[in-house]
PDB file of C-alpha atoms and ligand atoms in Angstrom:
ATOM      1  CA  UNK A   1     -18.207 -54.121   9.695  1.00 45.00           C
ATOM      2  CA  UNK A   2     -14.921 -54.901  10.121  1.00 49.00           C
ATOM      3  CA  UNK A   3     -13.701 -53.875   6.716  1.00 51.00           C
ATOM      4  CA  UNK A   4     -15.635 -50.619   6.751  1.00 48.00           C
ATOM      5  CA  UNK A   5     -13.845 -49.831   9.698  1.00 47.00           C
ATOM      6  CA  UNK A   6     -10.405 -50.693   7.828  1.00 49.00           C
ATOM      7  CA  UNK A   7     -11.075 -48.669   5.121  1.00 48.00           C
ATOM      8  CA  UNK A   8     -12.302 -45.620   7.027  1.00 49.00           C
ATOM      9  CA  UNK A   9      -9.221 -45.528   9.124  1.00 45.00           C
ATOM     10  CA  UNK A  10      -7.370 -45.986   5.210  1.00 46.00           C
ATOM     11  CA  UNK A  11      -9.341 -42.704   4.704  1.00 40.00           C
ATOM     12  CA  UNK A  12      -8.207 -40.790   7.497  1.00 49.00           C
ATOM     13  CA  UNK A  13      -4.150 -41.968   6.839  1.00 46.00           C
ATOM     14  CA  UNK A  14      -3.602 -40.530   3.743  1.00 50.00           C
ATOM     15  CA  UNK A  15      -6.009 -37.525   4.185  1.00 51.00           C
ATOM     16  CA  UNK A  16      -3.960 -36.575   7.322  1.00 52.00           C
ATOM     17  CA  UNK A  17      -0.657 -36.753   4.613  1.00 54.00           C
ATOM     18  CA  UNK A  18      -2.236 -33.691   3.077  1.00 64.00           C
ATOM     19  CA  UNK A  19      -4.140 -32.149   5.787  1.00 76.00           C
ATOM     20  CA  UNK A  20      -4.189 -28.402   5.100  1.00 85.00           C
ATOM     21  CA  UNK A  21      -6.983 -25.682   4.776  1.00 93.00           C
ATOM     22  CA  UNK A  22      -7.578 -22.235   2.934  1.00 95.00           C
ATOM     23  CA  UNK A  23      -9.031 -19.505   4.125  1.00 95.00           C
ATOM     24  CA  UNK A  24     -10.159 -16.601   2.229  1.00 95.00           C
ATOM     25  CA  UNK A  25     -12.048 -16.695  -1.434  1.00 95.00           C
ATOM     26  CA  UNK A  26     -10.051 -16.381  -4.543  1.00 97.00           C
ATOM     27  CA  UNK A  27     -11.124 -13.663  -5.771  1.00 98.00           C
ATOM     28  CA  UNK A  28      -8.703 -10.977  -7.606  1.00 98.00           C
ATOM     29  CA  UNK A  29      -6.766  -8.826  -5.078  1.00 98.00           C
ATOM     30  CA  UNK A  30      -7.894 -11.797  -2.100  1.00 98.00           C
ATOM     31  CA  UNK A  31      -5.439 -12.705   0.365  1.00 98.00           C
ATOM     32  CA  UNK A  32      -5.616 -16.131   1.404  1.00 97.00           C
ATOM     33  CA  UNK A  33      -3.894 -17.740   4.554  1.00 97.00           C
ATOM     34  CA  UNK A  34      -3.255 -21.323   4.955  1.00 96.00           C
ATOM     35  CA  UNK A  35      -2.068 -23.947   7.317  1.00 96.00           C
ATOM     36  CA  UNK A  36      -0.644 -27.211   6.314  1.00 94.00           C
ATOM     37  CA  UNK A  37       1.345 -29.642   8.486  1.00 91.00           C
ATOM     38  CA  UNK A  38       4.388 -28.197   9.585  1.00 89.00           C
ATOM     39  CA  UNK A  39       7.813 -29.067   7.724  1.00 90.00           C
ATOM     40  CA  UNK A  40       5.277 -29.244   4.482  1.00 94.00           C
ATOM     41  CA  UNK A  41       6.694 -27.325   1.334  1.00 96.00           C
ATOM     42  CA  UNK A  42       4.603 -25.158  -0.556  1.00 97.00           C
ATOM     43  CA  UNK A  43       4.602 -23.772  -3.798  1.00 98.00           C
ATOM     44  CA  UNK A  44       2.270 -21.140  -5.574  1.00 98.00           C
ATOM     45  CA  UNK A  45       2.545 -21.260  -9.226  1.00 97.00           C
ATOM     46  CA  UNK A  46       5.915 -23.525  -8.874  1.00 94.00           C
ATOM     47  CA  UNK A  47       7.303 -20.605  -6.761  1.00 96.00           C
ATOM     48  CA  UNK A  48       8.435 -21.869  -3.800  1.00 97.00           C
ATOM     49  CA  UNK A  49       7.206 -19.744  -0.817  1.00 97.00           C
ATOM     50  CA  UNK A  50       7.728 -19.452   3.140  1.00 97.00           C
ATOM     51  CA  UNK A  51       5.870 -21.960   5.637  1.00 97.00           C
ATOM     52  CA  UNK A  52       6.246 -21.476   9.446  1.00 97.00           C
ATOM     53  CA  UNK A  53       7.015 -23.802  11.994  1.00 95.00           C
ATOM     54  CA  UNK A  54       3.230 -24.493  12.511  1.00 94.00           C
ATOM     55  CA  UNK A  55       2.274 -24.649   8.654  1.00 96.00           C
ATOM     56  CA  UNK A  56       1.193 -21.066   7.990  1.00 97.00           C
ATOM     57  CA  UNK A  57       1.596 -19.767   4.843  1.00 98.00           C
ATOM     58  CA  UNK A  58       0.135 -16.714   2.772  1.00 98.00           C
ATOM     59  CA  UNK A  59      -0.229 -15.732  -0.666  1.00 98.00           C
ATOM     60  CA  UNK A  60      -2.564 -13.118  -2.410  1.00 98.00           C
ATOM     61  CA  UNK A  61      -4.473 -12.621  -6.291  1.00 98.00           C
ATOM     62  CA  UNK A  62      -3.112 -10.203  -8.203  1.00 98.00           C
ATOM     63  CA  UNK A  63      -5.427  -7.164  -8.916  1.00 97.00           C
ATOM     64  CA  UNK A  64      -6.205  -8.399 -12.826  1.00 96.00           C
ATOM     65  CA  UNK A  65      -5.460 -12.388 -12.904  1.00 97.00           C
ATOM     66  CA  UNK A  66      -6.814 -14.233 -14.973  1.00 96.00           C
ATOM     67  CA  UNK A  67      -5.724 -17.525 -14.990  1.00 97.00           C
ATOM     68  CA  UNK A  68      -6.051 -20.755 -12.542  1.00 98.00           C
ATOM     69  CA  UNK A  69      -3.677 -20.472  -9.481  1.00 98.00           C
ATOM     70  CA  UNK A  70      -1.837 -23.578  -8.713  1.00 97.00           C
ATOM     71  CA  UNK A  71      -0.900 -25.142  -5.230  1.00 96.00           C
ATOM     72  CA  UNK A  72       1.801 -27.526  -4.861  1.00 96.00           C
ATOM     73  CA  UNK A  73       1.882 -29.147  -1.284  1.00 94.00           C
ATOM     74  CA  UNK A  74       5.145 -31.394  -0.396  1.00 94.00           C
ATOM     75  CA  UNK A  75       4.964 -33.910   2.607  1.00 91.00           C
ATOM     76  CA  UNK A  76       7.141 -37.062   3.216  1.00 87.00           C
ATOM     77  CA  UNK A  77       7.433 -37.140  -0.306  1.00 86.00           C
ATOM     78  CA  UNK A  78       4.261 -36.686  -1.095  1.00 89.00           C
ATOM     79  CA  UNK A  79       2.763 -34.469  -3.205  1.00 92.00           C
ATOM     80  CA  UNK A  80      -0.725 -32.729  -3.591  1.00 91.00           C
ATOM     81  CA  UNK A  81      -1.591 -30.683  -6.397  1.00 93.00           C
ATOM     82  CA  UNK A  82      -4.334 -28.047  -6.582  1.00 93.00           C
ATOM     83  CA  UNK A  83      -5.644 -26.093  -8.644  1.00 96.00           C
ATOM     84  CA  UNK A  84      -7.859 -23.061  -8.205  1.00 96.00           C
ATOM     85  CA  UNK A  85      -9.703 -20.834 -10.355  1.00 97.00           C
ATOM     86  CA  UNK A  86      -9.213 -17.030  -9.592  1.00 98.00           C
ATOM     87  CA  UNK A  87     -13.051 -14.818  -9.990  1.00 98.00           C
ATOM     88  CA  UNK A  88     -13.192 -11.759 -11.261  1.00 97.00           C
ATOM     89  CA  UNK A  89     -13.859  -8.547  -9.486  1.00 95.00           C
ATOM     90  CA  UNK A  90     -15.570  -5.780 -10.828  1.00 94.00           C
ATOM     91  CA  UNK A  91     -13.720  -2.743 -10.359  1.00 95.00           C
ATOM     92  CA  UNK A  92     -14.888   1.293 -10.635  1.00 90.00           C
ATOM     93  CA  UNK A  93     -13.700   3.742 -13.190  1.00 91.00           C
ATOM     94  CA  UNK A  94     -13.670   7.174 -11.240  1.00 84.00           C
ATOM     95  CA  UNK A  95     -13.359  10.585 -13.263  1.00 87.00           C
ATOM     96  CA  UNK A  96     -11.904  13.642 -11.846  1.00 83.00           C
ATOM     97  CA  UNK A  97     -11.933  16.638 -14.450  1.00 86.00           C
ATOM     98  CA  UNK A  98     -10.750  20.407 -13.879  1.00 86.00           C
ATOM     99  CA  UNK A  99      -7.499  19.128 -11.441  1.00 82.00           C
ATOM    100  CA  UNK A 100      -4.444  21.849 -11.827  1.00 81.00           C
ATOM    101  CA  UNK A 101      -2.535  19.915 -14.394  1.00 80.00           C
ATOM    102  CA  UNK A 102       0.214  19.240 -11.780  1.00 72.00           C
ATOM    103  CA  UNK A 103      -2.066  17.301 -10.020  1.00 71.00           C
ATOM    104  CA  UNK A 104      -2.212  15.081 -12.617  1.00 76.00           C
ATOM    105  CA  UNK A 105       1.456  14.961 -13.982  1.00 81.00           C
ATOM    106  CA  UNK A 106       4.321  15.862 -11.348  1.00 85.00           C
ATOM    107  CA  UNK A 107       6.742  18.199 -12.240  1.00 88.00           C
ATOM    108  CA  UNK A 108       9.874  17.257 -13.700  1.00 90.00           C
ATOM    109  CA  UNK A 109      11.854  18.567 -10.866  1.00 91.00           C
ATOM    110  CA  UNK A 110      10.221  16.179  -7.997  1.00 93.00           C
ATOM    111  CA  UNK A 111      11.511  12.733 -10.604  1.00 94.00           C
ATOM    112  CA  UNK A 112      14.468  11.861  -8.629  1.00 95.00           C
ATOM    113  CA  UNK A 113      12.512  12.307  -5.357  1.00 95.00           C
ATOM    114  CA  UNK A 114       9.748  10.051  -6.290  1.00 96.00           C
ATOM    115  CA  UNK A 115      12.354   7.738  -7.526  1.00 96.00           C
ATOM    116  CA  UNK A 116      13.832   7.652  -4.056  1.00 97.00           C
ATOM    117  CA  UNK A 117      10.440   7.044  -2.092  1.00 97.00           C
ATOM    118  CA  UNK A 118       9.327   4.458  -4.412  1.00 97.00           C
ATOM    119  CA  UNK A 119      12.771   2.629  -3.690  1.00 98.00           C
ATOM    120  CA  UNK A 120      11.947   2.739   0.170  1.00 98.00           C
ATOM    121  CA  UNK A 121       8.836   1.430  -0.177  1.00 98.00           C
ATOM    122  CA  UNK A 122       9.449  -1.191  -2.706  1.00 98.00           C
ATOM    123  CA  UNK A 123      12.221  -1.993   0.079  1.00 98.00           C
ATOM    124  CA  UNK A 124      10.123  -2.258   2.740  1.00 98.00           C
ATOM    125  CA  UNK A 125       7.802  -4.451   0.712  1.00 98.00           C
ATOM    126  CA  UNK A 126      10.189  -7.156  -0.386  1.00 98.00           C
ATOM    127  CA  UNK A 127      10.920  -8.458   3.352  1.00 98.00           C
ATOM    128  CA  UNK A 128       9.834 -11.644   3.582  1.00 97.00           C
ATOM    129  CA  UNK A 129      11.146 -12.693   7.657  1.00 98.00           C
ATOM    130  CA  UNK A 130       9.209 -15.262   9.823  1.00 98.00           C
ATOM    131  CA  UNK A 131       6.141 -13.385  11.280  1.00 98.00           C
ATOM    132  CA  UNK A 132       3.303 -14.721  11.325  1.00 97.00           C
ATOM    133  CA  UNK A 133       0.566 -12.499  12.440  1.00 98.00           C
ATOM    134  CA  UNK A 134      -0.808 -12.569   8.954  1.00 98.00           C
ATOM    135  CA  UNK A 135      -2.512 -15.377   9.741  1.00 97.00           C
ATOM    136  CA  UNK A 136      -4.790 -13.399  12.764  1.00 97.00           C
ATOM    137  CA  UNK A 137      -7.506 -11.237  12.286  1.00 96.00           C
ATOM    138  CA  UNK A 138      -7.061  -7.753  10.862  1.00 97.00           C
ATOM    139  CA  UNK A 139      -8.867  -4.876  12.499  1.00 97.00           C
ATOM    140  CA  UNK A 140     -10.241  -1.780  11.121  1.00 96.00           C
ATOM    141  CA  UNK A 141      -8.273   1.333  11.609  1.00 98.00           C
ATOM    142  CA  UNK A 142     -10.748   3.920  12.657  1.00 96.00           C
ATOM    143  CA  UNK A 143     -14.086   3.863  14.617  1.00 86.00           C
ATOM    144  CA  UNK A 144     -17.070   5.021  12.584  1.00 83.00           C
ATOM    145  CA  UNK A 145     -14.971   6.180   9.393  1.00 82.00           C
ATOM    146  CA  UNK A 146     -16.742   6.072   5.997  1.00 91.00           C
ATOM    147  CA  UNK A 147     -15.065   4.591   3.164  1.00 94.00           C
ATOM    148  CA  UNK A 148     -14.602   6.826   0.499  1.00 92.00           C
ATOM    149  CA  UNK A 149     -12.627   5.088  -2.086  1.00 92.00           C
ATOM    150  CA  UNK A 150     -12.035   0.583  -2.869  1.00 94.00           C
ATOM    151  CA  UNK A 151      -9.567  -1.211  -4.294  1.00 96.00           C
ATOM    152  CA  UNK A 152      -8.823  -1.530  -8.049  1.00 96.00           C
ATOM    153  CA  UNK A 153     -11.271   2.243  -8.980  1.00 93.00           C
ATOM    154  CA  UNK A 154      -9.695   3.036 -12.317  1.00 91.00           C
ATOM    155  CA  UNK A 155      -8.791   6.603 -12.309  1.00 86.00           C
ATOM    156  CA  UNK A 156      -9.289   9.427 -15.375  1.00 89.00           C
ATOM    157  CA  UNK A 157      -7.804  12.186 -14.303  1.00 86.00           C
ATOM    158  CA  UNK A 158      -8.393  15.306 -16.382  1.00 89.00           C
ATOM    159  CA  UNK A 159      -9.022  12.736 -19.291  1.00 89.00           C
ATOM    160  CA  UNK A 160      -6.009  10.921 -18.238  1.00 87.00           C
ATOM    161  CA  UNK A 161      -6.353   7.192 -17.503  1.00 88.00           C
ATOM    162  CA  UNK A 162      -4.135   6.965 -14.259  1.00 86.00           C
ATOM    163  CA  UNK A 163      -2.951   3.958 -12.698  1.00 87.00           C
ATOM    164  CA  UNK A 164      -5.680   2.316 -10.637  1.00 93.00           C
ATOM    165  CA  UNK A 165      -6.649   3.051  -6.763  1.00 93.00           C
ATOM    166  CA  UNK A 166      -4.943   0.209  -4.735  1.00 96.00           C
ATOM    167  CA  UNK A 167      -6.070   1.287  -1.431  1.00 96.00           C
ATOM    168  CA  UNK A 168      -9.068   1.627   0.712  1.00 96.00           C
ATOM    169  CA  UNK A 169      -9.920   5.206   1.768  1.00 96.00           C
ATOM    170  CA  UNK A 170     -11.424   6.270   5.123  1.00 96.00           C
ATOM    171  CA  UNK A 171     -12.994  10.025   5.781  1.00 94.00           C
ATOM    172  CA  UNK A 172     -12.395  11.365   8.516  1.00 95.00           C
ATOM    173  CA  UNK A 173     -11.320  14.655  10.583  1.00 95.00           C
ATOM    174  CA  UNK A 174      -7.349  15.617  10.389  1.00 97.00           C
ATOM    175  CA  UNK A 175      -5.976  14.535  13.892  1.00 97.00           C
ATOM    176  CA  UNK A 176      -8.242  11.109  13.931  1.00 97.00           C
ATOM    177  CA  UNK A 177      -6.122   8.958  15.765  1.00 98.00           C
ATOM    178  CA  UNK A 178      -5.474   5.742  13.760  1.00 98.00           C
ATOM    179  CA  UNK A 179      -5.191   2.238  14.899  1.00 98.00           C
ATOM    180  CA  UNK A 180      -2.908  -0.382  13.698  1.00 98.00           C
ATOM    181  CA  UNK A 181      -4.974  -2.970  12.193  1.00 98.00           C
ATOM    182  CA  UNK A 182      -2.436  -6.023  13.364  1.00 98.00           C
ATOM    183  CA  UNK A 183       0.503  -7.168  15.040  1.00 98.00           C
ATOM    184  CA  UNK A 184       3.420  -6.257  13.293  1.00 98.00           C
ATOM    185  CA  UNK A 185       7.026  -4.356  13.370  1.00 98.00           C
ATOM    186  CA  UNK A 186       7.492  -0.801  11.291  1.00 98.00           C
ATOM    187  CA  UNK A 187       9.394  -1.347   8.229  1.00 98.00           C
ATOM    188  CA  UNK A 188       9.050   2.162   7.170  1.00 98.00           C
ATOM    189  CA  UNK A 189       8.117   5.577   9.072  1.00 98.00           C
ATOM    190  CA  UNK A 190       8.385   9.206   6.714  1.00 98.00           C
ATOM    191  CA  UNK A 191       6.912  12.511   7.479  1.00 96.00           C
ATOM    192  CA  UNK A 192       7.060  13.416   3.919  1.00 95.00           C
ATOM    193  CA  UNK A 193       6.613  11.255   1.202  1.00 97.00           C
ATOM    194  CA  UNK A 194       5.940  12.828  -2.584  1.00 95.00           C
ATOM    195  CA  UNK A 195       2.596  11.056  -2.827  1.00 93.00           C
ATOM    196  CA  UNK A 196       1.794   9.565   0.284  1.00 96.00           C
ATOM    197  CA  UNK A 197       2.997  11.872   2.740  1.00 97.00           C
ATOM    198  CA  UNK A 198       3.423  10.773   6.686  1.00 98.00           C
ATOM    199  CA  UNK A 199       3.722   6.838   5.379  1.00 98.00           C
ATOM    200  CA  UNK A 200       3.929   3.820   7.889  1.00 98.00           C
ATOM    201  CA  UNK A 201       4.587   0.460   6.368  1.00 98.00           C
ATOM    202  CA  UNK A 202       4.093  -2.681   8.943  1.00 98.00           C
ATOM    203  CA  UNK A 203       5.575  -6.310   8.101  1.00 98.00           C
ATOM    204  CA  UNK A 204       3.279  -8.927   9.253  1.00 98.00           C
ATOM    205  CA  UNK A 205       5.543 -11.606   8.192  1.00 98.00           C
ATOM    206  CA  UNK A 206       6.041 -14.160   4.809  1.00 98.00           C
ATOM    207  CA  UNK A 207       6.245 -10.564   2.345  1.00 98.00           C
ATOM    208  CA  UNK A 208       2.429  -8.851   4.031  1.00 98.00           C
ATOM    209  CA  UNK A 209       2.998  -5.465   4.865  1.00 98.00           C
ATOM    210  CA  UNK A 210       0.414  -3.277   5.138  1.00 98.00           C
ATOM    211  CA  UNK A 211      -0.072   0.730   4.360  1.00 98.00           C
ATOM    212  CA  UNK A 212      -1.130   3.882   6.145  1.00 98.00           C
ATOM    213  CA  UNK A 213      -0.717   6.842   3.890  1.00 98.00           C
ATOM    214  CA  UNK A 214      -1.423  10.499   4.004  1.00 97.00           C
ATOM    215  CA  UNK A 215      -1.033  10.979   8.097  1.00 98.00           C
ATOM    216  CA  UNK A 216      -0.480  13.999  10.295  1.00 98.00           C
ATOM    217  CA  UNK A 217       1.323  12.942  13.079  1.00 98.00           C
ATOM    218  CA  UNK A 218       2.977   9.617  13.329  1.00 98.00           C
ATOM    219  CA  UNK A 219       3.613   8.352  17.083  1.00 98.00           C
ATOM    220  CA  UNK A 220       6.122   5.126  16.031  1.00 98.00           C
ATOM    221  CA  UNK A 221      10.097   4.533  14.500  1.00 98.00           C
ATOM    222  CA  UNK A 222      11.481   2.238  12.342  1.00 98.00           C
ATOM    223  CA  UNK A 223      11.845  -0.700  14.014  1.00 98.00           C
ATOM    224  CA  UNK A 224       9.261  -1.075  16.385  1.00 98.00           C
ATOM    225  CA  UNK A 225       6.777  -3.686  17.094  1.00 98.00           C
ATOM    226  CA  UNK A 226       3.530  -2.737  17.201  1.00 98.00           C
ATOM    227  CA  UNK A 227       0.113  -4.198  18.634  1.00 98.00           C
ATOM    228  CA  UNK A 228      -2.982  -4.527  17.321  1.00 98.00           C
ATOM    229  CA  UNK A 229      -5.280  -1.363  18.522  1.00 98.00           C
ATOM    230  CA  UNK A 230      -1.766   0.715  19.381  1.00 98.00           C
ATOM    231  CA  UNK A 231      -2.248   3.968  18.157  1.00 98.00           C
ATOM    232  CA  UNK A 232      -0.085   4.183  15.585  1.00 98.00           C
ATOM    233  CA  UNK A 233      -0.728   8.451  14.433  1.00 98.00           C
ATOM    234  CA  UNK A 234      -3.155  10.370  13.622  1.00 98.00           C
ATOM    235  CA  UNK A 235      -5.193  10.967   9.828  1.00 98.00           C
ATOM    236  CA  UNK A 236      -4.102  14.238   7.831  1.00 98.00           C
ATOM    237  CA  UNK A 237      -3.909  15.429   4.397  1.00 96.00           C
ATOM    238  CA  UNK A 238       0.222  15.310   4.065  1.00 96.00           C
ATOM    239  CA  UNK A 239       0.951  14.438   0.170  1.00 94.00           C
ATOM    240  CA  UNK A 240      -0.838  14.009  -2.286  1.00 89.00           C
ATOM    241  CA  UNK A 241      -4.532  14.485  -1.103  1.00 87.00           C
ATOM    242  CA  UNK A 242      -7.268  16.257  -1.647  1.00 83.00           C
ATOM    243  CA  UNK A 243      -8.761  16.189   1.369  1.00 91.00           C
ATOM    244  CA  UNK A 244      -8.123  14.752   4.983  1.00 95.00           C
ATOM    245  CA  UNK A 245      -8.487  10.553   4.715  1.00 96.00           C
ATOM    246  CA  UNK A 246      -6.522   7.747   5.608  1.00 98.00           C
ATOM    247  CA  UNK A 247      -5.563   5.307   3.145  1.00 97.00           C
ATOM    248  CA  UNK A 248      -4.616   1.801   3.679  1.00 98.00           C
ATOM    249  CA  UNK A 249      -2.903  -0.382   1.630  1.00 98.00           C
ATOM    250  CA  UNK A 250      -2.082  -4.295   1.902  1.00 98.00           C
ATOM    251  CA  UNK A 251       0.738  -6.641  -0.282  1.00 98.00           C
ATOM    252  CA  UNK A 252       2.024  -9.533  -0.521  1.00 98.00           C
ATOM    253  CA  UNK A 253       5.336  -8.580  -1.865  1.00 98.00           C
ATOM    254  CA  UNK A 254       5.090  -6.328  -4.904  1.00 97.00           C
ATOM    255  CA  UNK A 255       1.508  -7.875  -5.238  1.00 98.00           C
ATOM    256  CA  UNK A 256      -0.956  -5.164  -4.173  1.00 98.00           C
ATOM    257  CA  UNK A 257      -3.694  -6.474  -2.787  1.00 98.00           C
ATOM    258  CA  UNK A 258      -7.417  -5.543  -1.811  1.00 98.00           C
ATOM    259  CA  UNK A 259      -7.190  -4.126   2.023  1.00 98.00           C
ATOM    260  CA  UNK A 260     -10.990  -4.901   1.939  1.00 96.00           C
ATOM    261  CA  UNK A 261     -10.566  -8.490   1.752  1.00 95.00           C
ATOM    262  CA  UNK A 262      -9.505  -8.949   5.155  1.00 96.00           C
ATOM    263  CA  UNK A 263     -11.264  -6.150   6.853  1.00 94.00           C
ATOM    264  CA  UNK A 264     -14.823  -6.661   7.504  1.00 75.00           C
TER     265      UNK A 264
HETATM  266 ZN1   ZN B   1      -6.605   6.598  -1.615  1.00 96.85          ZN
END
């Protein structure tokens, strides 16, 4: 009895060296949160990558991976190694024929602007500061909206393959007043972006931002910190869009990700 006892408490020492959990499935375009002991290091495939003062940390699956993902987990000099495989999602191919042809290619003349709103966004999208309200429950933007496009659709415009869909569209009526789906401070706030049109970006902290694209009226600056549920503007049709929708986008870094994965 005695030296079950010994080795169960063993057990318990050196699991508690490398006590830290997952959450989320690793599937492609999957965010996954997860808590280790604080002043751990972490590293996803040998990057090294941001852990909070309570051992949050966050990482996502590229849209198309393929291969294993590797976890690296540094405590006291310890070291835990993981591997995980990544599963494949299968993704839609959407065709769209008989679109005015500068629907499908922009004019030259609009170049340098897209340029310039691409920069903005990719700025927006490289912060990586201490938030942490990735790791808290993400809340759907509208009440009763249908989903009218997912993640990762391949698109064939006109015959054209087109990069894929990214985001997750919602119908609904122009002047639907949108919710922000988690705490979070506005990294970006435009009236009039090329593609996107009225475009909110949101850092949630550790490089996850999220996306709300195509908006009429936007009610927030640059700046601000947000609550979950605060509405955050209203849905329109402002870029490029064919009809009124909101779309939502989520990344980790320049990693876009698959809103849908932590939206239920
Ligand atoms: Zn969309």
């Amino acid at each position: 009895m005695k030296k079950l006892l010994y080795i169960v408490v063993l057990c318990f020492i050196s699991n508690s060296l490398y006590a830290f959990e997952l959450k989320g499935t690793f599937f492609q375009g999957n965010l996954i949160v997860g808590k280790a002991d604080s002043k751990s290091i972490v590293f996803i495939d040998e990057k090294k990558i941001k852990v909070s003062e309570k051992g949050f940390f966050v990482f996502g699956l590229a849209k198309d991976r393929k291969n294993d993902i590797s976890i690296k987990i540094i405590k006291n000099g310890f070291t835990k190694n993981l591997t995980k495989k990544v599963y494949k999602k299968k993704y839609k191919i959407q065709k769209i024929n008989g679109l005015p042809s500068k629907q499908v290619t922009p004019p030259k003349e609009v170049y340098e602007r897209i340029k310039n709103d691409n920069r903005l966004i990719g700025k927006a999208r490289a912060l990586d500061t201490d938030l942490i309200f990735f790791s808290n429950k993400f809340e759907v933007p509208l009440k009763n909206a249908i989903i009218t496009g997912v993640y990762g659709s391949q698109r064939v415009l006109n015959g054209i393959p087109k990069s894929p869909h990214y985001g997750l569209d919602f119908a609904a009526k122009e002047g639907t007043e949108i919710k922000a789906m988690l705490d979070g401070t506005v990294t970006l706030a435009k009236k009039n972006l090329y593609y996107t049109g009225g475009t909110l970006i949101f850092d949630h902290g550790h490089g996850i931002s999220t996306l709300y694209m195509h908006m009429k009226d936007i009610f927030v600056k640059k700046n601000q910190k947000i609550k979950q549920g605060d509405v955050i503007g209203t849905v329109g049709k402002t870029g490029r869009s064919t009809g009124a929708h909101l779309d939502i986008r989520l990344n980790w870094f320049d990693i876009k990700l698959d809103p849908a994965s932590v939206l239920n």
